[in-house]
mmCIF file with all atom_site columns, C-alpha atoms in Angstrom:
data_model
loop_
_atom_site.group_PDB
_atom_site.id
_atom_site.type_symbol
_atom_site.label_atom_id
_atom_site.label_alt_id
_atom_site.label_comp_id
_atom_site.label_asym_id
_atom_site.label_entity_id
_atom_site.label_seq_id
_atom_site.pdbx_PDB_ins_code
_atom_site.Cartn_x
_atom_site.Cartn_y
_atom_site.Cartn_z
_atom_site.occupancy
_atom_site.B_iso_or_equiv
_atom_site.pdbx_formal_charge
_atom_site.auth_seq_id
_atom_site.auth_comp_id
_atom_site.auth_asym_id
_atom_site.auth_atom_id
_atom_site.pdbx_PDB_model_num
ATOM 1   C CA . UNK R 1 1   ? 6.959  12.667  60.511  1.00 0.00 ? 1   UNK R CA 1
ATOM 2   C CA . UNK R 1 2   ? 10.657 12.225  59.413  1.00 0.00 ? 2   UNK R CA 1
ATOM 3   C CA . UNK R 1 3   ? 13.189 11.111  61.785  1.00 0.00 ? 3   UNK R CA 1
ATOM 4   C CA . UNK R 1 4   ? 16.257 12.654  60.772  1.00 0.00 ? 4   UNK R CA 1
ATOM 5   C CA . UNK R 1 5   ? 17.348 16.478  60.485  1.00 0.00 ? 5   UNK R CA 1
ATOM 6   C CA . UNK R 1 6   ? 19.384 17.921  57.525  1.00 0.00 ? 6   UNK R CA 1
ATOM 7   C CA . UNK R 1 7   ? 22.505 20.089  57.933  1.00 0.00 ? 7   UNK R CA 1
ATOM 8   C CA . UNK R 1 8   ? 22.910 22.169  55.524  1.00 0.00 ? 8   UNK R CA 1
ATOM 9   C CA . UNK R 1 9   ? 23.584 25.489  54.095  1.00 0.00 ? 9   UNK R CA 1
ATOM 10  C CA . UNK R 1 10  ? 27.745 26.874  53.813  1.00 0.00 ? 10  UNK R CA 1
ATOM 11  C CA . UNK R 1 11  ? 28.864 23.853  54.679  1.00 0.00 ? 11  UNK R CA 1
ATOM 12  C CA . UNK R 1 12  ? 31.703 21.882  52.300  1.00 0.00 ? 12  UNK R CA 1
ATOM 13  C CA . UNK R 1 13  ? 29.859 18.679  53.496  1.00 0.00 ? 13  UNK R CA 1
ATOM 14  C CA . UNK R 1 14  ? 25.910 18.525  53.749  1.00 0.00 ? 14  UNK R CA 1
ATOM 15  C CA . UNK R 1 15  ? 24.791 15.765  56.582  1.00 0.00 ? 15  UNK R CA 1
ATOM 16  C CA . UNK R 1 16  ? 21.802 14.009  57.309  1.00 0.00 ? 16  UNK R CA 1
ATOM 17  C CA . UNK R 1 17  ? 21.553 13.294  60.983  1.00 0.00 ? 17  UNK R CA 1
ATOM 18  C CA . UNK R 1 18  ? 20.051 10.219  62.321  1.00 0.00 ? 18  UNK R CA 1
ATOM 19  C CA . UNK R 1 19  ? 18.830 10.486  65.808  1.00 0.00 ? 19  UNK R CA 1
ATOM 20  C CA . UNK R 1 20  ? 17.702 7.287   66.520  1.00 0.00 ? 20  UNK R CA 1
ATOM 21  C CA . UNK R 1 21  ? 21.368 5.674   65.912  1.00 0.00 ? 21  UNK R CA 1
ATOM 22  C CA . UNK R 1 22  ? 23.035 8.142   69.075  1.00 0.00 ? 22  UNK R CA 1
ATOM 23  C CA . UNK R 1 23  ? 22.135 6.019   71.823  1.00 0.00 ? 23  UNK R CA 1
ATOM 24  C CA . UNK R 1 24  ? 24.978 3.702   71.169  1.00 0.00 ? 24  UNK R CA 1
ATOM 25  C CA . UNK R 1 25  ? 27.519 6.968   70.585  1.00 0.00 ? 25  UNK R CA 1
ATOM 26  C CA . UNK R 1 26  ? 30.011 7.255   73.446  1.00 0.00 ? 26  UNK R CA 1
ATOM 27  C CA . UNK R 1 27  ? 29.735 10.974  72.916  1.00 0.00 ? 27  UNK R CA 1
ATOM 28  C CA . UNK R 1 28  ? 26.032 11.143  74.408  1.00 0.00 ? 28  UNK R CA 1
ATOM 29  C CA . UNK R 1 29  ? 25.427 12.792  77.550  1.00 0.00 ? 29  UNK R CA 1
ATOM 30  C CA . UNK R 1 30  ? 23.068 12.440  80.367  1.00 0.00 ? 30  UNK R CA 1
ATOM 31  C CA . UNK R 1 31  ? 20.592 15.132  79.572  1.00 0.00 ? 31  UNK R CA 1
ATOM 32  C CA . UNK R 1 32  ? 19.413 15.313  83.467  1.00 0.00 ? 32  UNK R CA 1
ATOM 33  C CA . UNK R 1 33  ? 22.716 16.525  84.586  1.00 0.00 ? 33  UNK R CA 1
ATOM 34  C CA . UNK R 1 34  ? 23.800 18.479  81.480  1.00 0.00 ? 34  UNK R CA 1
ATOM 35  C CA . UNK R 1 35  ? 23.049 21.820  83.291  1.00 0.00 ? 35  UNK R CA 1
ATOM 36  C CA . UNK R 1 36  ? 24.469 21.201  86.421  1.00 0.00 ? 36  UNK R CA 1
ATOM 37  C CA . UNK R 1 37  ? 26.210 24.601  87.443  1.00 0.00 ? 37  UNK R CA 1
ATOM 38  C CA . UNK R 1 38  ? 28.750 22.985  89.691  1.00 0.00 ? 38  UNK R CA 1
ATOM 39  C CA . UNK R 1 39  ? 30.442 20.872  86.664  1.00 0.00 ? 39  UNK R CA 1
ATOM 40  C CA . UNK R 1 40  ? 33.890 19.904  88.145  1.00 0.00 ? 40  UNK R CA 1
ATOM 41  C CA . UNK R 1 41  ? 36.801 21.315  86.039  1.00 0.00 ? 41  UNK R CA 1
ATOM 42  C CA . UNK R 1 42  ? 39.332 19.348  87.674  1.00 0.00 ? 42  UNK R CA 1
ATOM 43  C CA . UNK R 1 43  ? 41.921 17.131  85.976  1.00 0.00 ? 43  UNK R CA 1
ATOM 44  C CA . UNK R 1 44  ? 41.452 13.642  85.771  1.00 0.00 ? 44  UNK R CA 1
ATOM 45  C CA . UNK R 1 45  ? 45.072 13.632  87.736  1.00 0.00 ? 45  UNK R CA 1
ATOM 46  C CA . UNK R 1 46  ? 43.523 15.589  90.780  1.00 0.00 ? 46  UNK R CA 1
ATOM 47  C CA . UNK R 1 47  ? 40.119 13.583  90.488  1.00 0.00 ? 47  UNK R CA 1
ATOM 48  C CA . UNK R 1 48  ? 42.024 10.126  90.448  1.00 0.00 ? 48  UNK R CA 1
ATOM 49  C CA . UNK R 1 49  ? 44.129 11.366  93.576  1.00 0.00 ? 49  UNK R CA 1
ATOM 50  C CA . UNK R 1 50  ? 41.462 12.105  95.342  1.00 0.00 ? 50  UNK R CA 1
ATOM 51  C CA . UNK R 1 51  ? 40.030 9.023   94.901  1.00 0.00 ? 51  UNK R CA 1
ATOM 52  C CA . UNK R 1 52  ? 43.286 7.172   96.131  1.00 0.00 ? 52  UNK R CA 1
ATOM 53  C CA . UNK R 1 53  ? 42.964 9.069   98.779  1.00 0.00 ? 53  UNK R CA 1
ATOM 54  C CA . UNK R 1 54  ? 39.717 8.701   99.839  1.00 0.00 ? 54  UNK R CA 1
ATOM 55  C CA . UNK R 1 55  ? 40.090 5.320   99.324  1.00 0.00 ? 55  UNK R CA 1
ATOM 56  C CA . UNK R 1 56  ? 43.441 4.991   101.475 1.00 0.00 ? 56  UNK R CA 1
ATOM 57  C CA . UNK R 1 57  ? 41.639 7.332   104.555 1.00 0.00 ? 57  UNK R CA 1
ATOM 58  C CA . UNK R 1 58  ? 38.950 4.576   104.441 1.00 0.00 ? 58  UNK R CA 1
ATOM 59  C CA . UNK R 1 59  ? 40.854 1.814   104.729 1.00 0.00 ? 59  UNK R CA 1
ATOM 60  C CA . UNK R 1 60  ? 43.013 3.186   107.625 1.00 0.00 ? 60  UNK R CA 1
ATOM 61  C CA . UNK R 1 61  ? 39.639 3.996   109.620 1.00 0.00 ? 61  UNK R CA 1
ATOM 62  C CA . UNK R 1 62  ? 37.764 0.878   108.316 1.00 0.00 ? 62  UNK R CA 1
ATOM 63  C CA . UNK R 1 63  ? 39.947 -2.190  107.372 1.00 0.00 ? 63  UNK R CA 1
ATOM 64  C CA . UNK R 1 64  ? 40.054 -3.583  104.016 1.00 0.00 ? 64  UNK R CA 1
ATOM 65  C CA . UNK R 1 65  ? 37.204 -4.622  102.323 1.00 0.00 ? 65  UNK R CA 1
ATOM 66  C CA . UNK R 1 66  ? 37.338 -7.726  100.651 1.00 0.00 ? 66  UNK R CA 1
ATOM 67  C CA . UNK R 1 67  ? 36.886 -7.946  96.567  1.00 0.00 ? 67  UNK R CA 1
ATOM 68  C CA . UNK R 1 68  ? 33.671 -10.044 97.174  1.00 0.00 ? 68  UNK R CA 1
ATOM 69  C CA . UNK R 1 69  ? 32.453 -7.991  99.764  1.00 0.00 ? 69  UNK R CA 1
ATOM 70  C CA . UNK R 1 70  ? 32.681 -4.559  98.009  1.00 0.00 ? 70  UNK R CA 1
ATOM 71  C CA . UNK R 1 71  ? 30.335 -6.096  94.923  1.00 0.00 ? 71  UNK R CA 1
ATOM 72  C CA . UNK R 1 72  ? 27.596 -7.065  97.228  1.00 0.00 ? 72  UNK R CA 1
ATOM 73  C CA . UNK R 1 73  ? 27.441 -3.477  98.615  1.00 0.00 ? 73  UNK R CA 1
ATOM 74  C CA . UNK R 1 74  ? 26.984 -1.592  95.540  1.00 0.00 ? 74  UNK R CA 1
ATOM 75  C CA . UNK R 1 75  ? 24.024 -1.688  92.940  1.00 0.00 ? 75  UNK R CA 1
ATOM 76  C CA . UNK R 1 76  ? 24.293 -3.036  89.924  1.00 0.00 ? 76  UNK R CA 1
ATOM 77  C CA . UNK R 1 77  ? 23.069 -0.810  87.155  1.00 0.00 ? 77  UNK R CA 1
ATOM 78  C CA . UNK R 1 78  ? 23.728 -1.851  83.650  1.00 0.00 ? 78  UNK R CA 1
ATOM 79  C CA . UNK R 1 79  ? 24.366 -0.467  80.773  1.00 0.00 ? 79  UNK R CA 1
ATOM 80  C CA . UNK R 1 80  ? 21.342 -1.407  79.468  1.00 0.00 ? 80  UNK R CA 1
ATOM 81  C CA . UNK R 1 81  ? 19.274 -0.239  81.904  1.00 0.00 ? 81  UNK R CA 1
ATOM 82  C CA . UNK R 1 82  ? 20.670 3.126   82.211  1.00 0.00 ? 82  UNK R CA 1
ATOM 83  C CA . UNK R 1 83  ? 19.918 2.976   78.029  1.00 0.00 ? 83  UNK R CA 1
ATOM 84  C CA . UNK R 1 84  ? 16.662 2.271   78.894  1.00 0.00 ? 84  UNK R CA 1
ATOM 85  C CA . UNK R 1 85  ? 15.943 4.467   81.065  1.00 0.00 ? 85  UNK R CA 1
ATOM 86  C CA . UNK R 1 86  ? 17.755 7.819   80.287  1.00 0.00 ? 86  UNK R CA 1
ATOM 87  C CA . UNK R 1 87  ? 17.790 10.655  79.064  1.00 0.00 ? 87  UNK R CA 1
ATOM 88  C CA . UNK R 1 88  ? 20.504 11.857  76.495  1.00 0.00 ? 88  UNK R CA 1
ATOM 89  C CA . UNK R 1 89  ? 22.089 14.496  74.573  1.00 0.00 ? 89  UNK R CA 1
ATOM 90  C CA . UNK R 1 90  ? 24.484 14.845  71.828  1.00 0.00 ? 90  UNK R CA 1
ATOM 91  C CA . UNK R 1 91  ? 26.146 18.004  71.089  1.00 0.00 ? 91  UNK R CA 1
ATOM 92  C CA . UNK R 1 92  ? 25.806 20.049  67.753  1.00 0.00 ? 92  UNK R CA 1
ATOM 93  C CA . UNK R 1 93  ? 29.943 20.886  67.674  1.00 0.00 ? 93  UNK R CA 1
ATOM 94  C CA . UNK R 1 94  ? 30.560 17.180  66.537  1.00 0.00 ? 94  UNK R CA 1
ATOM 95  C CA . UNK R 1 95  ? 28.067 17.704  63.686  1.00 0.00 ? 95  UNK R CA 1
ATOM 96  C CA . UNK R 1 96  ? 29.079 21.062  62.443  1.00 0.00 ? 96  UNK R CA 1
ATOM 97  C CA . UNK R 1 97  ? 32.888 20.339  62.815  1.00 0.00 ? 97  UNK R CA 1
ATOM 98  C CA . UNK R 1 98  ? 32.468 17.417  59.930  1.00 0.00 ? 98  UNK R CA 1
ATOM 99  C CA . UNK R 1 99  ? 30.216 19.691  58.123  1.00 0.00 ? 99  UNK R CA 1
ATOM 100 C CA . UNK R 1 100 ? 33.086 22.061  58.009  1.00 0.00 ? 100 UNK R CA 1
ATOM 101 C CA . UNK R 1 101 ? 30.961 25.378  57.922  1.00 0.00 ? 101 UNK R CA 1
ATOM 102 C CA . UNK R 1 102 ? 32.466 27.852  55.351  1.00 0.00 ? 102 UNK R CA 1
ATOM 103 C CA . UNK R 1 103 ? 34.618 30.585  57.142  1.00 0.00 ? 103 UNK R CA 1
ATOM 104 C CA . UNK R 1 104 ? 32.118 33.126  56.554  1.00 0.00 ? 104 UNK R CA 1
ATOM 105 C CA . UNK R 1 105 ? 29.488 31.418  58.022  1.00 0.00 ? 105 UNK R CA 1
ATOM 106 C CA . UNK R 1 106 ? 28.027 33.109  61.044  1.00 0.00 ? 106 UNK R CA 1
ATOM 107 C CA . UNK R 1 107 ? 24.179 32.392  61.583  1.00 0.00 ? 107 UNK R CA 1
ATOM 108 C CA . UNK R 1 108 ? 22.567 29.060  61.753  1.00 0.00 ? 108 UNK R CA 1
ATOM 109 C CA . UNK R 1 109 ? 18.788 28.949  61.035  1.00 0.00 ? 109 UNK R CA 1
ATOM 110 C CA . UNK R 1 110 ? 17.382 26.332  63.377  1.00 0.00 ? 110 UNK R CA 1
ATOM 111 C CA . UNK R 1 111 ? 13.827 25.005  60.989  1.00 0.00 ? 111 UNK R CA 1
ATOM 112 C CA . UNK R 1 112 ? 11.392 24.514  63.415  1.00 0.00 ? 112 UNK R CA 1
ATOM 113 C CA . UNK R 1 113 ? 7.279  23.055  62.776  1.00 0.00 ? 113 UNK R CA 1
ATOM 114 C CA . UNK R 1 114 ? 6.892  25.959  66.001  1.00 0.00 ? 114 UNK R CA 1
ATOM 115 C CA . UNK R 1 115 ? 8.833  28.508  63.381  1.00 0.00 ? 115 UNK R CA 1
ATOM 116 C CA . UNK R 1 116 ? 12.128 29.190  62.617  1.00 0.00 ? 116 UNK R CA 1
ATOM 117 C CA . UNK R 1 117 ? 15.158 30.160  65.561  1.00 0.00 ? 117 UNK R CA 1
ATOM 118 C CA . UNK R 1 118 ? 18.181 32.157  64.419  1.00 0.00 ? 118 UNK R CA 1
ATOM 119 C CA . UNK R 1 119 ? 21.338 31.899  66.766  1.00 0.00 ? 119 UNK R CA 1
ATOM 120 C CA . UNK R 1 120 ? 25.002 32.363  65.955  1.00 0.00 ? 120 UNK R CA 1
ATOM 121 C CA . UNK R 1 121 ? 27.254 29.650  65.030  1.00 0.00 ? 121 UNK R CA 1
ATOM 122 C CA . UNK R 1 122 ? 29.095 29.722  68.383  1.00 0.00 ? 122 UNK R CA 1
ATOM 123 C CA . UNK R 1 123 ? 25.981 29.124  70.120  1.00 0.00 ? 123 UNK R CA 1
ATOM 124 C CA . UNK R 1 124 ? 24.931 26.177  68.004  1.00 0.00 ? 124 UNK R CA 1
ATOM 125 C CA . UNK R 1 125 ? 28.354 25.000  68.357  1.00 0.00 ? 125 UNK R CA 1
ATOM 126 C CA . UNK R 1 126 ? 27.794 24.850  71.939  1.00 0.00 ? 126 UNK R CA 1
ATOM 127 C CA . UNK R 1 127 ? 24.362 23.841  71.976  1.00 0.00 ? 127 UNK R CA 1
ATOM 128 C CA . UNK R 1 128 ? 23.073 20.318  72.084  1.00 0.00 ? 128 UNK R CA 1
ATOM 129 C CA . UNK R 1 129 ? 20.463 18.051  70.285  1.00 0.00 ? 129 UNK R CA 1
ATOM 130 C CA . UNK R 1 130 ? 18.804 15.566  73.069  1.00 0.00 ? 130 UNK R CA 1
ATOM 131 C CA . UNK R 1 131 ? 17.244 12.800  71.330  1.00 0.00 ? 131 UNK R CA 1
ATOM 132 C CA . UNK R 1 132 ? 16.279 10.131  74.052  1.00 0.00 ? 132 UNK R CA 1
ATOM 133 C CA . UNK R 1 133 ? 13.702 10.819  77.099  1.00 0.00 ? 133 UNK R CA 1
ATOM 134 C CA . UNK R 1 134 ? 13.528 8.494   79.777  1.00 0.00 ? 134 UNK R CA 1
ATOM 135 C CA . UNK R 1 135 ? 14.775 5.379   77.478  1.00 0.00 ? 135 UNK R CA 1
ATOM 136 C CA . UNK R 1 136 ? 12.314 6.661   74.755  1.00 0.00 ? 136 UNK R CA 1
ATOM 137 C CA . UNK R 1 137 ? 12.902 8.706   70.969  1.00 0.00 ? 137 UNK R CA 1
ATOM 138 C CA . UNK R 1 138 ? 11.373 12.411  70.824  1.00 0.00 ? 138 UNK R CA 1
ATOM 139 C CA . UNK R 1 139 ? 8.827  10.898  68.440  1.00 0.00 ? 139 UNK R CA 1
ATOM 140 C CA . UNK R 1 140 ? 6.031  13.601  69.642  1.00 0.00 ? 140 UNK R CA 1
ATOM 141 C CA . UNK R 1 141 ? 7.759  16.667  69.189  1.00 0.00 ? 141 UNK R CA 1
ATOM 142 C CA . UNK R 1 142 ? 10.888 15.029  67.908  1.00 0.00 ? 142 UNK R CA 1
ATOM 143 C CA . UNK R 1 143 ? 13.102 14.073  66.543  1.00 0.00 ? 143 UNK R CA 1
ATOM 144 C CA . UNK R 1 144 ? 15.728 16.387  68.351  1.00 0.00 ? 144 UNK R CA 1
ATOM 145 C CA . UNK R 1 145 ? 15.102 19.184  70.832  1.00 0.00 ? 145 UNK R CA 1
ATOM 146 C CA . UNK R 1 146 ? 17.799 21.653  71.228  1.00 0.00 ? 146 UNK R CA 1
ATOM 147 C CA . UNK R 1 147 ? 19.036 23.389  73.977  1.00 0.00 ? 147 UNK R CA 1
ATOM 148 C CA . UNK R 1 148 ? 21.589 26.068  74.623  1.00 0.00 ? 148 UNK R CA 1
ATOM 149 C CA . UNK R 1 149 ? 24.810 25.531  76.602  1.00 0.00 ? 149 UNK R CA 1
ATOM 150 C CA . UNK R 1 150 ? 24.216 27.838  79.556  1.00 0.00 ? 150 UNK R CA 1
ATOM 151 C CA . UNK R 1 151 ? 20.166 26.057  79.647  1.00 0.00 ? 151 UNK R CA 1
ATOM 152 C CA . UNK R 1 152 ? 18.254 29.081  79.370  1.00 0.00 ? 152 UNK R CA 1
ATOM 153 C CA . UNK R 1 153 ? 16.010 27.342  77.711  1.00 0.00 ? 153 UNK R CA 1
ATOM 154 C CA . UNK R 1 154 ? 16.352 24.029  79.702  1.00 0.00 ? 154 UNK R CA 1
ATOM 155 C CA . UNK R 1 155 ? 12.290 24.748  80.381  1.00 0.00 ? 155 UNK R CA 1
ATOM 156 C CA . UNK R 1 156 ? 11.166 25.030  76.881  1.00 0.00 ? 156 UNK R CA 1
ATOM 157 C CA . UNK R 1 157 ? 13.516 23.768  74.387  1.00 0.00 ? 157 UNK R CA 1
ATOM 158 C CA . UNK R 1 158 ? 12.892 24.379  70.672  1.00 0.00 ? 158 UNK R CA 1
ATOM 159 C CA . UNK R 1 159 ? 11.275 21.361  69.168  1.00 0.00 ? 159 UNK R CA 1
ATOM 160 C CA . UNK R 1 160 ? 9.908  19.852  66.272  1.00 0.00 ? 160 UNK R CA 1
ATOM 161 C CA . UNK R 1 161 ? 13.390 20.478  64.210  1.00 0.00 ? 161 UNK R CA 1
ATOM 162 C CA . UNK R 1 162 ? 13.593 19.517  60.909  1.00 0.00 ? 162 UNK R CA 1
ATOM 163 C CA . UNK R 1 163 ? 16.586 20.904  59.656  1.00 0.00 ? 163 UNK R CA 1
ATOM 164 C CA . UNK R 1 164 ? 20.067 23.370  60.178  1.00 0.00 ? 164 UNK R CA 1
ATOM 165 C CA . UNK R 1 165 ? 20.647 25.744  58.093  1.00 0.00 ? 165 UNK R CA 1
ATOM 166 C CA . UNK R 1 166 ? 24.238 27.298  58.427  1.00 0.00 ? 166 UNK R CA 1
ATOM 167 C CA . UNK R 1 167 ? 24.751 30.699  56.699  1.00 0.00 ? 167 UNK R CA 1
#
């Protein structure tokens, strides 16, 4: 079994994807919350007020915490072990932006061992690839399972993918 998917087709540029290399890509994301409906569109100026303020209300009701005091109460999970443990996805825009997909491209053949999946290119645009299960490659069905952006298919994802075909 191969471990990397070709993406291919109308594209100026022709890429061969390499899975295994993602988990260290700041563009992953966690694959357990990836569907959550109630995905907050606020700005990271409203998001980093309310923090302030939550943070000022506490102290006015609580006291000050002390610096040492504040790193005994929370857990420490590392990087690594959040590596080792999760459960990632990358999505396919990155992929097919640096492909740069002919203008007339509109389909995208998705070349599966189960048979092949046609979608449009917007929804392969917005789709992802996960590649990492609880700290572990796809080897079984692997290397990449994709899933659409809305997760109607979060259930049964189509696996065993071997290759993209944009036309």
């Amino acid at each position: 079994m191969e471990f990397i998917v070709a993406l291919k087709g109308k594209v100026n540029y022709p890429l061969t994807l390499d899975p295994s290399v993602w988990i260290f890509d700041d563009r992953k994301e966690d694959l357990n919350t990836l569907f959550e409906s109630d995905k907050s569109t606020e700005s990271e100026q409203e998001k980093y007020l309310k923090e302030v303020s939550a943070h000022w209300d506490r102290e006015l009701q609580e006291g000050a915490i002390p610096p040492s005091e504040q790193e005994k109460k929370k857990p420490k999970t590392t990087l690594k072990e959040t590596l080792l443990t999760g459960s990632f996805a990358m999505s396919l825009s990155y992929f097919i932006y640096n492909a740069q997909p002919n203008p007339d491209a509109e389909k995208v053949i998705i070349e599966s061992g189960d048979g092949n999946v046609e979608i449009t290119l917007k929804e392969a645009q917005n789709g992802y690839f996960a590649f990492s299960n609880n700290g572990k490659p796809l080897k079984e069905d692997g290397p990449v399972h994709f899933y659409f952006a809305d997760g109607r298919n979060k259930e049964n994802p189509i696996k065993y993918i071997s290759a993209i075909t944009i036309l």
